[in-house]
């Protein structure tokens, strides 16, 4: 069992999150690849990607890195970036405590700190490239892989983002979720 010391909401700057990475080993298969997120360098250095940082116990670092290296094997590589912790607002304080999140005031890393992320570069074989929302949705709606349905991955990510930072709007993520839900509804109405 991995010992997590804390998890903390915050963001990185100068990146955008996009569903431009094919998944042939987790949320799809080679004959029907799913789509998963990657982070891309943005033209705007102030763009932000929100998420959760985890502090892992020193004795667990090697096993966690090995697990992540295996999971992110489809064209991803590790990169160090600056993470900006965010104090939970009154609006999301209840969600934060329910999720076991802490505020930056509750731990030693009040200022931005370095962490490791995984990014899929545009020259990797699984990079699908910029596709419109409807095209990406058409790949996600029917893709399944060893880790489950691609729709589940999208819906859980969207839900998590609304829970941890309700005031932050990720246009690409939420537009894609809406497009896939429309396809899902159409599919269910045909059944």
mmCIF file of C-alpha atoms in Angstrom:
data_model
loop_
_atom_site.group_PDB
_atom_site.id
_atom_site.type_symbol
_atom_site.label_atom_id
_atom_site.label_comp_id
_atom_site.label_asym_id
_atom_site.label_seq_id
_atom_site.Cartn_x
_atom_site.Cartn_y
_atom_site.Cartn_z
ATOM 1 C CA UNK A 1 0.000 0.000 0.000
ATOM 2 C CA UNK A 2 1.369 3.398 -0.998
ATOM 3 C CA UNK A 3 1.662 5.953 1.765
ATOM 4 C CA UNK A 4 0.429 9.353 0.611
ATOM 5 C CA UNK A 5 1.426 12.235 2.863
ATOM 6 C CA UNK A 6 -0.989 14.763 1.332
ATOM 7 C CA UNK A 7 -2.797 15.831 -1.811
ATOM 8 C CA UNK A 8 -3.228 19.421 -2.793
ATOM 9 C CA UNK A 9 -5.295 21.328 -5.371
ATOM 10 C CA UNK A 10 -3.470 23.752 -7.614
ATOM 11 C CA UNK A 11 -2.390 24.402 -11.159
ATOM 12 C CA UNK A 12 0.516 24.579 -13.553
ATOM 13 C CA UNK A 13 1.000 27.482 -15.959
ATOM 14 C CA UNK A 14 1.753 27.625 -19.658
ATOM 15 C CA UNK A 15 -0.087 24.401 -20.561
ATOM 16 C CA UNK A 16 -3.495 23.332 -21.841
ATOM 17 C CA UNK A 17 -5.230 19.961 -21.351
ATOM 18 C CA UNK A 18 -6.473 18.277 -24.535
ATOM 19 C CA UNK A 19 -7.861 14.859 -25.496
ATOM 20 C CA UNK A 20 -5.318 14.533 -28.302
ATOM 21 C CA UNK A 21 -3.644 11.291 -27.192
ATOM 22 C CA UNK A 22 -4.784 7.892 -28.504
ATOM 23 C CA UNK A 23 -5.203 5.138 -25.935
ATOM 24 C CA UNK A 24 -4.647 1.656 -27.315
ATOM 25 C CA UNK A 25 -3.767 -0.012 -24.018
ATOM 26 C CA UNK A 26 -6.037 1.459 -21.320
ATOM 27 C CA UNK A 27 -9.197 3.164 -22.659
ATOM 28 C CA UNK A 28 -9.143 1.653 -26.132
ATOM 29 C CA UNK A 29 -7.482 -1.060 -28.210
ATOM 30 C CA UNK A 30 -5.270 -0.871 -31.310
ATOM 31 C CA UNK A 31 -8.232 -1.462 -33.648
ATOM 32 C CA UNK A 32 -10.376 1.155 -31.857
ATOM 33 C CA UNK A 33 -8.205 3.626 -29.927
ATOM 34 C CA UNK A 34 -9.783 5.739 -27.243
ATOM 35 C CA UNK A 35 -8.744 9.287 -26.445
ATOM 36 C CA UNK A 36 -7.088 10.444 -23.235
ATOM 37 C CA UNK A 37 -5.642 13.734 -22.097
ATOM 38 C CA UNK A 38 -2.223 15.126 -22.623
ATOM 39 C CA UNK A 39 -0.822 18.483 -21.667
ATOM 40 C CA UNK A 40 0.434 20.743 -24.431
ATOM 41 C CA UNK A 41 2.589 23.824 -24.118
ATOM 42 C CA UNK A 42 0.386 26.858 -24.634
ATOM 43 C CA UNK A 43 1.150 30.021 -26.564
ATOM 44 C CA UNK A 44 -0.126 31.869 -23.498
ATOM 45 C CA UNK A 45 2.230 31.518 -20.509
ATOM 46 C CA UNK A 46 -0.665 32.391 -18.179
ATOM 47 C CA UNK A 47 -2.893 29.474 -19.271
ATOM 48 C CA UNK A 48 -3.547 27.124 -16.376
ATOM 49 C CA UNK A 49 -4.252 23.424 -16.009
ATOM 50 C CA UNK A 50 -5.830 22.598 -12.664
ATOM 51 C CA UNK A 51 -5.422 19.336 -10.830
ATOM 52 C CA UNK A 52 -4.202 17.637 -7.685
ATOM 53 C CA UNK A 53 -0.599 17.137 -6.579
ATOM 54 C CA UNK A 54 0.280 14.171 -4.373
ATOM 55 C CA UNK A 55 3.135 13.962 -1.875
ATOM 56 C CA UNK A 56 4.242 10.341 -1.645
ATOM 57 C CA UNK A 57 6.230 8.863 1.224
ATOM 58 C CA UNK A 58 9.928 8.617 0.338
ATOM 59 C CA UNK A 59 9.947 4.826 0.658
ATOM 60 C CA UNK A 60 7.141 4.563 -1.947
ATOM 61 C CA UNK A 61 8.566 6.855 -4.630
ATOM 62 C CA UNK A 62 10.237 4.104 -6.693
ATOM 63 C CA UNK A 63 7.130 1.898 -6.785
ATOM 64 C CA UNK A 64 4.875 4.854 -7.661
ATOM 65 C CA UNK A 65 7.206 6.017 -10.448
ATOM 66 C CA UNK A 66 7.408 2.449 -11.826
ATOM 67 C CA UNK A 67 3.606 2.194 -11.787
ATOM 68 C CA UNK A 68 3.173 5.571 -13.504
ATOM 69 C CA UNK A 69 5.882 4.825 -16.073
ATOM 70 C CA UNK A 70 3.982 1.634 -16.970
ATOM 71 C CA UNK A 71 0.583 3.341 -17.038
ATOM 72 C CA UNK A 72 1.839 6.278 -19.096
ATOM 73 C CA UNK A 73 3.836 4.146 -21.526
ATOM 74 C CA UNK A 74 1.880 5.066 -24.649
ATOM 75 C CA UNK A 75 3.983 8.023 -25.754
ATOM 76 C CA UNK A 76 4.257 9.964 -22.512
ATOM 77 C CA UNK A 77 7.401 11.227 -20.855
ATOM 78 C CA UNK A 78 8.141 12.761 -17.476
ATOM 79 C CA UNK A 79 8.673 16.499 -17.122
ATOM 80 C CA UNK A 80 9.323 18.761 -14.122
ATOM 81 C CA UNK A 81 7.059 21.810 -13.834
ATOM 82 C CA UNK A 82 6.204 24.441 -11.258
ATOM 83 C CA UNK A 83 2.978 23.726 -9.336
ATOM 84 C CA UNK A 84 1.012 26.580 -7.769
ATOM 85 C CA UNK A 85 -0.944 25.437 -4.687
ATOM 86 C CA UNK A 86 -4.353 26.983 -4.144
ATOM 87 C CA UNK A 87 -6.121 27.526 -0.852
ATOM 88 C CA UNK A 88 -9.608 26.045 -1.039
ATOM 89 C CA UNK A 89 -12.295 28.717 -1.152
ATOM 90 C CA UNK A 90 -15.371 28.698 1.034
ATOM 91 C CA UNK A 91 -17.246 27.405 -2.014
ATOM 92 C CA UNK A 92 -15.215 24.196 -2.251
ATOM 93 C CA UNK A 93 -14.035 23.759 1.356
ATOM 94 C CA UNK A 94 -16.593 21.008 2.022
ATOM 95 C CA UNK A 95 -15.587 19.169 -1.150
ATOM 96 C CA UNK A 96 -11.920 19.541 -0.247
ATOM 97 C CA UNK A 97 -12.273 17.989 3.188
ATOM 98 C CA UNK A 98 -14.485 15.216 1.829
ATOM 99 C CA UNK A 99 -11.789 14.381 -0.726
ATOM 100 C CA UNK A 100 -8.980 14.506 1.831
ATOM 101 C CA UNK A 101 -7.437 17.593 0.242
ATOM 102 C CA UNK A 102 -5.478 20.057 2.305
ATOM 103 C CA UNK A 103 -4.954 23.743 1.836
ATOM 104 C CA UNK A 104 -1.497 25.090 1.149
ATOM 105 C CA UNK A 105 -1.640 26.711 4.591
ATOM 106 C CA UNK A 106 -1.865 23.229 6.152
ATOM 107 C CA UNK A 107 1.453 21.947 4.817
ATOM 108 C CA UNK A 108 5.023 23.075 4.328
ATOM 109 C CA UNK A 109 4.797 23.871 0.603
ATOM 110 C CA UNK A 110 2.941 27.190 0.658
ATOM 111 C CA UNK A 111 4.842 28.559 -2.323
ATOM 112 C CA UNK A 112 5.003 27.086 -5.833
ATOM 113 C CA UNK A 113 7.090 23.924 -5.973
ATOM 114 C CA UNK A 114 8.471 21.531 -8.588
ATOM 115 C CA UNK A 115 6.641 18.321 -9.380
ATOM 116 C CA UNK A 116 6.679 15.697 -12.101
ATOM 117 C CA UNK A 117 3.969 15.436 -14.743
ATOM 118 C CA UNK A 118 3.613 13.142 -17.741
ATOM 119 C CA UNK A 119 3.093 14.734 -21.143
ATOM 120 C CA UNK A 120 2.587 13.217 -24.572
ATOM 121 C CA UNK A 121 4.693 15.047 -27.108
ATOM 122 C CA UNK A 122 3.271 15.774 -30.529
ATOM 123 C CA UNK A 123 5.849 13.509 -32.198
ATOM 124 C CA UNK A 124 4.874 10.347 -30.276
ATOM 125 C CA UNK A 125 3.100 7.583 -32.239
ATOM 126 C CA UNK A 126 -0.109 7.876 -30.192
ATOM 127 C CA UNK A 127 -0.547 11.611 -30.661
ATOM 128 C CA UNK A 128 -3.809 12.072 -32.576
ATOM 129 C CA UNK A 129 -3.339 15.784 -33.043
ATOM 130 C CA UNK A 130 -5.858 18.569 -32.964
ATOM 131 C CA UNK A 131 -9.290 17.247 -33.814
ATOM 132 C CA UNK A 132 -12.614 18.994 -33.404
ATOM 133 C CA UNK A 133 -14.778 18.136 -30.397
ATOM 134 C CA UNK A 134 -17.266 16.054 -32.411
ATOM 135 C CA UNK A 135 -14.498 13.905 -33.927
ATOM 136 C CA UNK A 136 -12.918 13.246 -30.534
ATOM 137 C CA UNK A 137 -16.369 12.450 -29.100
ATOM 138 C CA UNK A 138 -16.985 9.914 -31.888
ATOM 139 C CA UNK A 139 -13.817 8.062 -30.836
ATOM 140 C CA UNK A 140 -14.615 8.171 -27.114
ATOM 141 C CA UNK A 141 -18.238 7.008 -27.260
ATOM 142 C CA UNK A 142 -17.484 3.414 -28.333
ATOM 143 C CA UNK A 143 -13.911 2.924 -27.110
ATOM 144 C CA UNK A 144 -13.226 0.372 -24.364
ATOM 145 C CA UNK A 145 -9.933 -1.008 -23.147
ATOM 146 C CA UNK A 146 -8.413 -2.974 -20.266
ATOM 147 C CA UNK A 147 -8.975 -0.033 -17.889
ATOM 148 C CA UNK A 148 -12.632 0.370 -18.862
ATOM 149 C CA UNK A 149 -14.860 2.515 -21.027
ATOM 150 C CA UNK A 150 -13.415 5.695 -22.475
ATOM 151 C CA UNK A 151 -16.635 7.496 -21.525
ATOM 152 C CA UNK A 152 -16.008 6.593 -17.867
ATOM 153 C CA UNK A 153 -12.553 8.208 -18.034
ATOM 154 C CA UNK A 154 -14.016 11.419 -19.491
ATOM 155 C CA UNK A 155 -16.977 11.578 -17.115
ATOM 156 C CA UNK A 156 -14.845 10.938 -14.020
ATOM 157 C CA UNK A 157 -12.309 13.595 -15.017
ATOM 158 C CA UNK A 158 -15.084 16.138 -15.648
ATOM 159 C CA UNK A 159 -16.737 15.331 -12.334
ATOM 160 C CA UNK A 160 -13.441 15.542 -10.443
ATOM 161 C CA UNK A 161 -12.665 18.954 -11.928
ATOM 162 C CA UNK A 162 -16.094 20.285 -10.945
ATOM 163 C CA UNK A 163 -15.642 18.900 -7.429
ATOM 164 C CA UNK A 164 -12.133 20.140 -6.655
ATOM 165 C CA UNK A 165 -12.409 23.543 -8.358
ATOM 166 C CA UNK A 166 -16.052 24.361 -9.072
ATOM 167 C CA UNK A 167 -15.293 27.876 -10.313
ATOM 168 C CA UNK A 168 -12.703 26.811 -12.896
ATOM 169 C CA UNK A 169 -14.007 26.206 -16.415
ATOM 170 C CA UNK A 170 -12.045 23.880 -18.692
ATOM 171 C CA UNK A 171 -13.710 24.698 -22.027
ATOM 172 C CA UNK A 172 -12.243 21.762 -23.963
ATOM 173 C CA UNK A 173 -13.035 19.196 -21.260
ATOM 174 C CA UNK A 174 -16.590 20.351 -20.626
ATOM 175 C CA UNK A 175 -17.446 20.811 -24.328
ATOM 176 C CA UNK A 176 -16.189 17.289 -25.001
ATOM 177 C CA UNK A 177 -18.159 15.903 -22.076
ATOM 178 C CA UNK A 178 -21.343 17.567 -23.410
ATOM 179 C CA UNK A 179 -20.738 16.175 -26.917
ATOM 180 C CA UNK A 180 -20.160 12.638 -25.613
ATOM 181 C CA UNK A 181 -23.231 12.821 -23.352
ATOM 182 C CA UNK A 182 -25.334 13.801 -26.404
ATOM 183 C CA UNK A 183 -23.980 10.769 -28.285
ATOM 184 C CA UNK A 184 -24.576 8.608 -25.215
ATOM 185 C CA UNK A 185 -28.186 9.835 -24.985
ATOM 186 C CA UNK A 186 -28.732 9.187 -28.710
ATOM 187 C CA UNK A 187 -27.286 5.693 -28.330
ATOM 188 C CA UNK A 188 -29.507 4.932 -25.317
ATOM 189 C CA UNK A 189 -32.609 6.259 -27.112
ATOM 190 C CA UNK A 190 -31.916 3.911 -30.045
ATOM 191 C CA UNK A 191 -31.790 0.884 -27.735
#
